[in-house]
Structure formats: C-alpha cells, structure tokens
Amino acid sequence: MTGVPASAAGGSSRAHAAGGSSKSDGAGTVGADSGAGQGEGTKPARGGKLTAAAVNQASVWNIANLLTMLRLILVPGFVALMLADGGYDPAWRSLAWAAFAIAMITDLFDGHLARTYDLVTDFGKIADPIADKAIMGAALICLSSLGDLPWWVTGVILGRELGITLLRFLVIRYGVIPASRGGKLKTLTQGVAVGMYVLALTGWLATLRFWVMAAAVVLTVVTGLDYVRQAIVLRRQGIAERKAALEETEA
C-alpha cells in the first residue's frame, strides 16, 4: 500500500469578488464556497473542523487496513497450523495452506483498494510490508525447520527482502524505487511455490513445486540485483541534481 496519508483540511475557503473557489483536502473531501461578496471572506462551515478531524481519526479503520490487520493476525495462526501434530499431518498442512492462501489474496486486494479509493494511511504504509514479509518469512522458516526446504533457499529469499527494504530507506532521500513488473512476478512465483511446499504433495506435483521454487529463487536474485542497480542510479541522479541546484543558488 503506497501513497500519501489522508489528512484533514480544517481551514476556511474564501469567496472572492470575481466568483467562488474550491479546495480539496488530502482525504478527497471537497469543500466549495461560491458567491458575489465584496471584500469580506465567508466564515468556515460550522463543524467543518470537527468533521474533518473525525474523518482523519477513522481513516485507519478502512477496508484496506483491516485486510492488512487480518494478514498480521493470520501469521501466528498459520504457524500453529503448520506445526500442529509434528508438522507432517496432511490435514493440518491443508488448513495451514488455506491460511497462507487467504493472506496472499488479501495482499493482492488491500493495496489496490487503498490506491483506488484513496484509503492510504501512515499505518498502512508501515504495516503492509511488515505483514507481507511476516507471512512469507513464517512459511519459509517453518518449511526449513521441518526439513521440507533447504535453509539456503530461505536465507536467499529473506535476505533479499530485508536487504531491498533497507536499501529503499537508504536512498529515500533521493527518491522512491518503484515496484517493477519483475518484482511483482517474483512475489507471485514465491507465493505459488511456498504454497505448494506447504501442502503435502507427492509424485509429479512434488517435482513441479521444486521447479516453481527454483524459478522463484532465480527471480528473487535477478530482481534484487536490478533494485540495487536502480538504487545506485537514483543516488547518482539525486547527488547530481543537488549539486546543480547548489551551484545555481551560489551563482
């Protein structure tokens, strides 16, 4: 979930002699005052500030954030189901897969809803990536601890995710590294591969999941290197722009 948080717009709109004016606040609420008054401005609508403040306080409890919270709650539930009865019971593993699938599906919808309906909040921007990495990390660690997945695979995937997150914070002063199509394909492939490993598959399906996981690891490494390249370019551009602005100011 990306974007800017909703904010209240408690200020007043003033009517001018030539006509009315309108103003849209950060939460998408529009207030307009029009008229033909001379000189004096109109007073703000009664209760406008209180209403805007109420909207700002309630914005955290939107559908996008509720889906993110659900994903966070599913993490301990998934771990409990995954490790129930020694971690090898097909029935418990199926229930764990259902919890994992719900988490992955909500991940697809919460960001879309937040961007489409202007539901982005500071809480969502922080909680969404945490929820994403928590459910994926929990699944990988459980699979490796049960011996179903090599630890080096878990290390590569989690190391890449944590490293790119740190890299984003390091270069955020210069700009934002956008999510690429390769990154989205990586996320989808990882979700499918891990989901297949959560299930107690045998035969050709077990062979298939091996190759799906191999593709996920390759995409993880390739997209990770691409993000590093983008970060280097972004940093160089930012430094060059700041230097040019400083030289222009001194001139």
Short mmCIF file of C-alpha atoms in Angstrom, two decimals:
data_model
loop_
_atom_site.label_atom_id
_atom_site.label_comp_id
_atom_site.label_asym_id
_atom_site.label_seq_id
_atom_site.Cartn_x
_atom_site.Cartn_y
_atom_site.Cartn_z
CA MET A 1 0.00 0.00 0.00
CA THR A 2 1.59 3.15 -1.14
CA GLY A 3 0.65 6.76 -1.38
CA VAL A 4 0.02 9.66 0.94
CA PRO A 5 -1.94 9.54 4.19
CA ALA A 6 -5.34 11.15 4.48
CA SER A 7 -5.32 14.49 6.25
CA ALA A 8 -7.94 16.89 7.46
CA ALA A 9 -8.42 20.29 5.88
CA GLY A 10 -9.90 22.39 8.62
CA GLY A 11 -9.08 25.77 7.03
CA SER A 12 -11.70 28.09 5.56
CA SER A 13 -12.38 28.74 1.86
CA ARG A 14 -12.76 32.41 0.93
CA ALA A 15 -15.13 33.82 -1.64
CA HIS A 16 -13.71 36.48 -3.95
CA ALA A 17 -15.44 39.25 -5.79
CA ALA A 18 -14.90 37.57 -9.14
CA GLY A 19 -16.53 34.28 -8.10
CA GLY A 20 -16.25 31.25 -5.83
CA SER A 21 -13.33 28.98 -5.03
CA SER A 22 -13.00 25.35 -4.04
CA LYS A 23 -10.41 23.29 -2.20
CA SER A 24 -9.87 19.54 -1.91
CA ASP A 25 -8.27 18.14 1.21
CA GLY A 26 -5.89 15.14 1.38
CA ALA A 27 -8.69 12.67 2.09
CA GLY A 28 -10.57 13.56 -1.07
CA THR A 29 -13.27 15.69 0.61
CA VAL A 30 -14.10 18.81 -1.37
CA GLY A 31 -15.44 21.98 0.16
CA ALA A 32 -16.64 24.85 -2.03
CA ASP A 33 -17.96 28.32 -1.29
CA SER A 34 -19.26 30.50 -4.09
CA GLY A 35 -20.89 33.90 -4.14
CA ALA A 36 -20.53 37.51 -5.13
CA GLY A 37 -19.49 39.07 -1.85
CA GLN A 38 -17.36 42.18 -1.88
CA GLY A 39 -14.11 42.27 0.10
CA GLU A 40 -15.10 40.23 3.18
CA GLY A 41 -14.48 36.46 3.24
CA THR A 42 -17.07 33.94 4.38
CA LYS A 43 -16.81 32.03 7.63
CA PRO A 44 -15.85 28.34 7.56
CA ALA A 45 -18.74 25.88 7.69
CA ARG A 46 -19.89 25.15 11.23
CA GLY A 47 -18.45 21.90 12.50
CA GLY A 48 -16.15 21.59 9.47
CA LYS A 49 -13.00 21.16 11.54
CA LEU A 50 -14.61 18.60 13.83
CA THR A 51 -15.90 16.61 10.87
CA ALA A 52 -12.51 16.63 9.15
CA ALA A 53 -10.80 15.54 12.36
CA ALA A 54 -13.27 12.68 12.78
CA VAL A 55 -12.61 11.50 9.23
CA ASN A 56 -8.88 11.63 9.85
CA GLN A 57 -9.18 9.58 13.05
CA ALA A 58 -11.46 6.98 11.46
CA SER A 59 -9.33 6.63 8.32
CA VAL A 60 -7.12 3.96 9.91
CA TRP A 61 -10.13 1.65 10.15
CA ASN A 62 -10.73 1.39 6.42
CA ILE A 63 -11.17 -1.85 4.49
CA ALA A 64 -7.60 -1.85 3.16
CA ASN A 65 -6.07 -1.58 6.63
CA LEU A 66 -8.47 -4.18 8.01
CA LEU A 67 -7.24 -6.63 5.38
CA THR A 68 -3.66 -5.85 6.40
CA MET A 69 -4.54 -6.44 10.06
CA LEU A 70 -6.16 -9.74 9.10
CA ARG A 71 -2.94 -10.78 7.40
CA LEU A 72 -0.96 -9.98 10.54
CA ILE A 73 -3.39 -11.99 12.69
CA LEU A 74 -3.11 -14.95 10.30
CA VAL A 75 0.65 -15.26 10.87
CA PRO A 76 0.56 -16.91 14.33
CA GLY A 77 -2.46 -18.95 13.26
CA PHE A 78 -0.59 -20.20 10.21
CA VAL A 79 2.45 -21.18 12.28
CA ALA A 80 0.27 -23.08 14.77
CA LEU A 81 -1.47 -24.98 11.97
CA MET A 82 1.79 -25.64 10.15
CA LEU A 83 3.50 -27.17 13.20
CA ALA A 84 0.45 -28.98 14.61
CA ASP A 85 0.90 -32.70 15.25
CA GLY A 86 4.59 -32.61 14.40
CA GLY A 87 4.13 -30.61 11.21
CA TYR A 88 3.58 -33.55 8.85
CA ASP A 89 -0.15 -34.21 9.10
CA PRO A 90 -1.73 -33.61 5.65
CA ALA A 91 -4.97 -32.30 7.18
CA TRP A 92 -3.22 -29.67 9.31
CA ARG A 93 -0.99 -28.72 6.39
CA SER A 94 -4.08 -28.19 4.24
CA LEU A 95 -5.52 -25.83 6.85
CA ALA A 96 -2.18 -24.04 7.03
CA TRP A 97 -2.25 -23.69 3.23
CA ALA A 98 -5.74 -22.15 3.46
CA ALA A 99 -4.48 -19.55 5.95
CA PHE A 100 -1.47 -18.83 3.74
CA ALA A 101 -3.68 -18.51 0.64
CA ILE A 102 -6.01 -16.06 2.40
CA ALA A 103 -3.01 -13.96 3.42
CA MET A 104 -1.69 -13.90 -0.15
CA ILE A 105 -5.10 -12.98 -1.58
CA THR A 106 -5.60 -10.12 0.89
CA ASP A 107 -2.15 -8.86 -0.08
CA LEU A 108 -3.39 -8.50 -3.67
CA PHE A 109 -6.51 -6.60 -2.69
CA ASP A 110 -5.51 -4.23 0.14
CA GLY A 111 -3.02 -2.24 -1.92
CA HIS A 112 -5.42 -1.99 -4.87
CA LEU A 113 -8.26 -0.80 -2.65
CA ALA A 114 -6.06 1.75 -0.88
CA ARG A 115 -4.84 3.30 -4.13
CA THR A 116 -8.18 3.17 -5.93
CA TYR A 117 -10.31 4.66 -3.14
CA ASP A 118 -7.70 6.94 -1.53
CA LEU A 119 -7.55 4.87 1.67
CA VAL A 120 -3.78 5.08 2.15
CA THR A 121 -2.65 5.86 5.71
CA ASP A 122 0.66 6.01 7.58
CA PHE A 123 -0.35 2.84 9.40
CA GLY A 124 -0.95 1.04 6.11
CA LYS A 125 2.38 2.14 4.64
CA ILE A 126 4.19 0.63 7.62
CA ALA A 127 2.01 -2.40 8.39
CA ASP A 128 1.53 -3.67 4.82
CA PRO A 129 5.18 -4.56 4.06
CA ILE A 130 5.57 -5.96 7.58
CA ALA A 131 2.56 -8.23 7.05
CA ASP A 132 3.89 -9.34 3.65
CA LYS A 133 7.29 -10.31 4.99
CA ALA A 134 5.88 -11.81 8.20
CA ILE A 135 3.66 -14.39 6.49
CA MET A 136 6.28 -15.28 3.87
CA GLY A 137 9.07 -15.44 6.45
CA ALA A 138 6.98 -17.58 8.79
CA ALA A 139 6.20 -20.03 5.97
CA LEU A 140 9.82 -20.30 4.83
CA ILE A 141 11.20 -20.76 8.33
CA CYS A 142 8.59 -23.40 9.17
CA LEU A 143 9.33 -25.31 5.96
CA SER A 144 13.07 -25.22 6.56
CA SER A 145 12.74 -26.23 10.21
CA LEU A 146 10.64 -29.23 9.12
CA GLY A 147 13.25 -30.20 6.54
CA ASP A 148 10.99 -29.59 3.54
CA LEU A 149 13.02 -26.68 2.16
CA PRO A 150 16.79 -26.09 2.28
CA TRP A 151 17.83 -23.34 4.66
CA TRP A 152 19.87 -21.63 1.95
CA VAL A 153 16.66 -21.02 -0.05
CA THR A 154 15.06 -19.40 2.98
CA GLY A 155 18.21 -17.35 3.52
CA VAL A 156 18.32 -16.10 -0.08
CA ILE A 157 14.66 -15.07 -0.15
CA LEU A 158 14.53 -13.44 3.29
CA GLY A 159 17.96 -11.85 2.86
CA ARG A 160 16.86 -10.30 -0.41
CA GLU A 161 13.60 -8.96 1.05
CA LEU A 162 15.26 -7.42 4.10
CA GLY A 163 18.16 -6.08 2.05
CA ILE A 164 15.93 -4.36 -0.51
CA THR A 165 13.78 -2.87 2.26
CA LEU A 166 16.89 -1.42 3.88
CA LEU A 167 18.11 -0.17 0.51
CA ARG A 168 14.84 1.67 -0.08
CA PHE A 169 15.25 3.51 3.23
CA LEU A 170 18.86 4.41 2.43
CA VAL A 171 18.01 6.07 -0.90
CA ILE A 172 14.61 7.51 0.01
CA ARG A 173 16.19 10.97 0.34
CA TYR A 174 16.91 10.83 -3.38
CA GLY A 175 13.62 9.29 -4.48
CA VAL A 176 11.49 6.16 -4.42
CA ILE A 177 12.42 2.92 -6.17
CA PRO A 178 9.21 1.85 -7.94
CA ALA A 179 7.97 -1.73 -7.92
CA SER A 180 8.87 -3.38 -11.22
CA ARG A 181 6.99 -6.00 -13.20
CA GLY A 182 9.77 -8.42 -12.41
CA GLY A 183 9.28 -7.76 -8.70
CA LYS A 184 5.55 -8.44 -8.98
CA LEU A 185 6.22 -11.67 -10.90
CA LYS A 186 8.74 -12.64 -8.22
CA THR A 187 6.15 -12.13 -5.48
CA LEU A 188 3.57 -14.20 -7.36
CA THR A 189 6.03 -17.01 -8.07
CA GLN A 190 7.21 -17.06 -4.46
CA GLY A 191 3.63 -17.27 -3.21
CA VAL A 192 2.77 -20.15 -5.53
CA ALA A 193 5.99 -22.03 -4.75
CA VAL A 194 5.72 -21.65 -0.98
CA GLY A 195 2.04 -22.56 -1.09
CA MET A 196 2.88 -25.77 -2.96
CA TYR A 197 5.51 -26.64 -0.36
CA VAL A 198 3.06 -26.02 2.47
CA LEU A 199 0.78 -28.69 1.01
CA ALA A 200 1.80 -32.33 1.48
CA LEU A 201 2.33 -33.03 -2.23
CA THR A 202 3.78 -36.20 -3.72
CA GLY A 203 4.64 -37.57 -7.15
CA TRP A 204 4.81 -35.24 -10.13
CA LEU A 205 3.33 -32.35 -8.11
CA ALA A 206 6.28 -32.55 -5.72
CA THR A 207 8.61 -32.38 -8.74
CA LEU A 208 6.68 -29.44 -10.16
CA ARG A 209 6.90 -27.45 -6.95
CA PHE A 210 10.69 -27.92 -6.97
CA TRP A 211 10.94 -26.21 -10.35
CA VAL A 212 8.50 -23.47 -9.36
CA MET A 213 10.64 -22.75 -6.29
CA ALA A 214 13.77 -22.77 -8.47
CA ALA A 215 12.15 -20.13 -10.71
CA ALA A 216 11.20 -18.11 -7.62
CA VAL A 217 14.80 -18.17 -6.36
CA VAL A 218 16.14 -17.05 -9.75
CA LEU A 219 13.62 -14.20 -9.92
CA THR A 220 14.46 -13.26 -6.33
CA VAL A 221 18.15 -12.86 -7.15
CA VAL A 222 17.67 -11.16 -10.54
CA THR A 223 15.12 -8.62 -9.33
CA GLY A 224 17.22 -7.98 -6.23
CA LEU A 225 20.23 -7.08 -8.38
CA ASP A 226 18.01 -4.86 -10.52
CA TYR A 227 16.83 -2.97 -7.42
CA VAL A 228 20.45 -2.44 -6.42
CA ARG A 229 21.16 -1.02 -9.89
CA GLN A 230 18.15 1.30 -9.64
CA ALA A 231 19.27 2.46 -6.20
CA ILE A 232 22.75 3.33 -7.48
CA VAL A 233 21.34 5.25 -10.45
CA LEU A 234 18.81 7.05 -8.25
CA ARG A 235 21.51 8.07 -5.78
CA ARG A 236 23.79 9.40 -8.51
CA GLN A 237 20.96 11.39 -10.07
CA GLY A 238 19.97 12.80 -6.70
CA ILE A 239 23.52 13.87 -5.90
CA ALA A 240 23.90 15.46 -9.34
CA GLU A 241 20.62 17.37 -9.00
CA ARG A 242 21.53 18.66 -5.55
CA LYS A 243 24.94 19.77 -6.78
CA ALA A 244 23.41 21.57 -9.75
CA ALA A 245 20.84 23.28 -7.52
CA LEU A 246 23.57 24.39 -5.11
CA GLU A 247 25.69 25.80 -7.94
CA GLU A 248 22.66 27.64 -9.33
CA THR A 249 21.93 29.12 -5.90
CA GLU A 250 25.52 30.29 -5.44
CA ALA A 251 25.53 31.82 -8.92
#
